[in-house]
Tab-separated table of C-alpha atoms in Angstrom:
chain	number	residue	atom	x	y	z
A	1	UNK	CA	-31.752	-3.061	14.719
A	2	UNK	CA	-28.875	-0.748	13.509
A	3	UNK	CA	-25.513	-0.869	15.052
A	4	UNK	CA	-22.687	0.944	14.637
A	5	UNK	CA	-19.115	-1.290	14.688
A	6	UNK	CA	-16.222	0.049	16.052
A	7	UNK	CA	-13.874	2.136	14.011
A	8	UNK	CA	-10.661	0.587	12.642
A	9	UNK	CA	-7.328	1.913	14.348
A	10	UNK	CA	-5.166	3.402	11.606
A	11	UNK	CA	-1.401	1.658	11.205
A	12	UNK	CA	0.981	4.066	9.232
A	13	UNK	CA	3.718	2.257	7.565
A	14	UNK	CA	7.432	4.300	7.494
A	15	UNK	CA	6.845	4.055	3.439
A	16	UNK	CA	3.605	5.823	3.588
A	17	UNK	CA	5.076	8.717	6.331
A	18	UNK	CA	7.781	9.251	3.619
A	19	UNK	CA	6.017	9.579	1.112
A	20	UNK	CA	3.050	11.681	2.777
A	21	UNK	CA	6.227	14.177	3.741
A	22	UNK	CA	7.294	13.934	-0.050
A	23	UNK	CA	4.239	14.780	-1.290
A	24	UNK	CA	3.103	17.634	1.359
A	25	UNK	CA	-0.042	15.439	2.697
A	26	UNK	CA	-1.495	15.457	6.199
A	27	UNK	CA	-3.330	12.978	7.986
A	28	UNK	CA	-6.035	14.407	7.902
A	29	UNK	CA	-6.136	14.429	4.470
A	30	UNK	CA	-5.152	11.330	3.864
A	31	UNK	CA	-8.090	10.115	6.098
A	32	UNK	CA	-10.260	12.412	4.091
A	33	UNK	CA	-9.401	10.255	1.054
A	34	UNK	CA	-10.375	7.024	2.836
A	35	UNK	CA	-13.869	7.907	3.866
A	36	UNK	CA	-14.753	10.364	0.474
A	37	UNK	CA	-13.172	8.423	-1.673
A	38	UNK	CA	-14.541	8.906	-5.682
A	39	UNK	CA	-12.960	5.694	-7.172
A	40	UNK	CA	-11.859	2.454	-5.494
A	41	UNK	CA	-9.314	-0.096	-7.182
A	42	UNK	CA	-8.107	-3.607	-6.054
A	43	UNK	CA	-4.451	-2.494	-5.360
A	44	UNK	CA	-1.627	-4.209	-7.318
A	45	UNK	CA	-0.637	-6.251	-4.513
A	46	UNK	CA	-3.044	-9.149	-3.104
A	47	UNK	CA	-5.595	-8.135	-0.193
A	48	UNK	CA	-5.007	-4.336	-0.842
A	49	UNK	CA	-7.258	-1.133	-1.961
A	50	UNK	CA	-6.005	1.785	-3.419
A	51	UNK	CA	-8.641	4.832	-3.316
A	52	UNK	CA	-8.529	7.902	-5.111
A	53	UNK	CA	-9.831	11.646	-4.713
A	54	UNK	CA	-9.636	14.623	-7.026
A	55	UNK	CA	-9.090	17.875	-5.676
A	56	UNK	CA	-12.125	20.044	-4.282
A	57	UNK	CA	-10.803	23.581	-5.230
A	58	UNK	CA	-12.392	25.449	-7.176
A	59	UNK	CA	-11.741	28.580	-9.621
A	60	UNK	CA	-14.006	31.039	-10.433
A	61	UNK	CA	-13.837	29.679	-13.870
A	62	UNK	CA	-15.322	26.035	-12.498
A	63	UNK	CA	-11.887	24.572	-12.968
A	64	UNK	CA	-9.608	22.497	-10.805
A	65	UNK	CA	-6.883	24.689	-9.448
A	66	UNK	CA	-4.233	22.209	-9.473
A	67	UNK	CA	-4.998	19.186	-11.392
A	68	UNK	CA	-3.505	16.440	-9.236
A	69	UNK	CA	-5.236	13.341	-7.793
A	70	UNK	CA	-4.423	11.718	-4.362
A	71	UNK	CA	-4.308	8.125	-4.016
A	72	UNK	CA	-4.102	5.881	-0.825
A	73	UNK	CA	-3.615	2.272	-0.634
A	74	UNK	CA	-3.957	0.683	2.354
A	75	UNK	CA	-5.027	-2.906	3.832
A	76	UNK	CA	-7.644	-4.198	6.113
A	77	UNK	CA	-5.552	-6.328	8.728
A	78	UNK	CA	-8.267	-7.755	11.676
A	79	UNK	CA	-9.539	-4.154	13.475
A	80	UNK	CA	-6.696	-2.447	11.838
A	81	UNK	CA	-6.356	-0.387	8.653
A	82	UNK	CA	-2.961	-0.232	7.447
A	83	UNK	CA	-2.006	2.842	4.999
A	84	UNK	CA	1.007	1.495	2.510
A	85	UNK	CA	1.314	4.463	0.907
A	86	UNK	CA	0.002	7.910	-0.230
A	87	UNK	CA	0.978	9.692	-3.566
A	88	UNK	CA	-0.309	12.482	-6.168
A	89	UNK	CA	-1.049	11.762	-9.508
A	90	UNK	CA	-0.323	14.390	-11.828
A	91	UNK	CA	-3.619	14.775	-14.096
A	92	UNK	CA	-6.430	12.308	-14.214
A	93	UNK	CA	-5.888	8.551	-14.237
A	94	UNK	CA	-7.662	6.293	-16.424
A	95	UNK	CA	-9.296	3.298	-14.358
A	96	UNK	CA	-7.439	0.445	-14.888
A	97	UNK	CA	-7.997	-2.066	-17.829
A	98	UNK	CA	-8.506	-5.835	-16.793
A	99	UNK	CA	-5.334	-6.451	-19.263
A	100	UNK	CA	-2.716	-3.952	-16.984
A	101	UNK	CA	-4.576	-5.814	-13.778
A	102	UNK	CA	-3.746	-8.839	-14.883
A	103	UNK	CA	-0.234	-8.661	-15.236
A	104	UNK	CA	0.508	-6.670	-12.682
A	105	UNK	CA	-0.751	-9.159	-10.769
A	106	UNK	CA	1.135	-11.626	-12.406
A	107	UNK	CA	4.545	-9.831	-11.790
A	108	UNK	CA	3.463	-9.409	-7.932
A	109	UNK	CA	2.910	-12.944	-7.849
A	110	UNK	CA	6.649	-13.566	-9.602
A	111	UNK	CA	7.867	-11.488	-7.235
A	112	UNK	CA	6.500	-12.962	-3.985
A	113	UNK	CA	7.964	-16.641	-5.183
A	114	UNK	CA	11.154	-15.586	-5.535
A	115	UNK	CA	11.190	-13.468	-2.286
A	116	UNK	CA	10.157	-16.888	-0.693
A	117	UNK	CA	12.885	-18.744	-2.749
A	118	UNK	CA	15.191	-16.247	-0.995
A	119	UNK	CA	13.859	-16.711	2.882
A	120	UNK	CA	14.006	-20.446	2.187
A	121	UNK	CA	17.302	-20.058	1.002
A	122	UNK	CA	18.141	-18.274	4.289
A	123	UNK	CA	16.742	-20.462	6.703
A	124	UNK	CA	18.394	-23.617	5.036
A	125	UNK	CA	21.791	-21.620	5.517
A	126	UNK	CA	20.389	-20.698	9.036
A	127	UNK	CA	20.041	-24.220	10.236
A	128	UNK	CA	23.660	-25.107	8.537
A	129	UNK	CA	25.249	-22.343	10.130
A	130	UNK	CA	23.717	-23.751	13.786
A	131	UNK	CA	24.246	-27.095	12.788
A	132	UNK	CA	28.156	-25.728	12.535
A	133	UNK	CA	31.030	-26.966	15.380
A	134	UNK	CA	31.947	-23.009	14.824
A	135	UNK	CA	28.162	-21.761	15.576
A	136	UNK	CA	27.568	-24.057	18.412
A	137	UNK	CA	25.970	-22.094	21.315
A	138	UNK	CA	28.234	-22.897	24.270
């Protein structure tokens, strides 16, 4: 037997809402990307999809009337789908090589160590600061 699961609640990050006023797109549209989409990459950051959509306009020539590609990435979090961010590419986009996925993988993954170097750095200065005769809660 079929059934239908329930739809995911949309979460809109205040990076995505900036750059959805930057770049003039709606929600609607936006949401239009996420069910239509025409090509789906693994998004440069771990557990994250970035889906693409050409435009639909049409000349009387059979042209594109603006050639400009938007692109959503967004997570799956539980029964929540949260949009990181929205953009427009200028032209077409190649789909990615396995080289340029690979390394920017590799610099996410530099970058998430060192942003844990830095909260473990924090907390350790945290716990001295409380540990302090000056920080003392009365």
């Amino acid at each position: 037997m079929f059934t239908i699961s329930k739809p995911k609640t949309f979460h809109w990050t205040y990076h995505s809402r900036a750059k959805m006023a930057f770049y003039r797109l709606s929600e609607a549209r936006v949401k239009r990307v996420l069910h239509f989409p025409k090509r789906t990459e693994e998004g440069v950051a771990p557990k994250t999809w970035a889906v693409m959509q050409p435009p639909f306009v049409k000349t009387t020539a059979g042209k594109p009337a603006w050639s400009q590609e938007i692109w959503v990435m967004y997570q799956d979090i539980g029964s929540k789908r949260k949009i990181i961010s929205a953009w427009r590419y200028p032209g077409v986009s190649k789909p990615r090589s396995e080289t340029t996925k690979n390394f920017l993988e590799q610099e996410y993954a530099n970058y998430v160590i060192s942003e844990d170097r830095k909260k473990e750095e924090r907390k350790k200065f945290r716990t001295k600061m409380t540990k302090s005769k000056w920080f003392r809660k009365p």
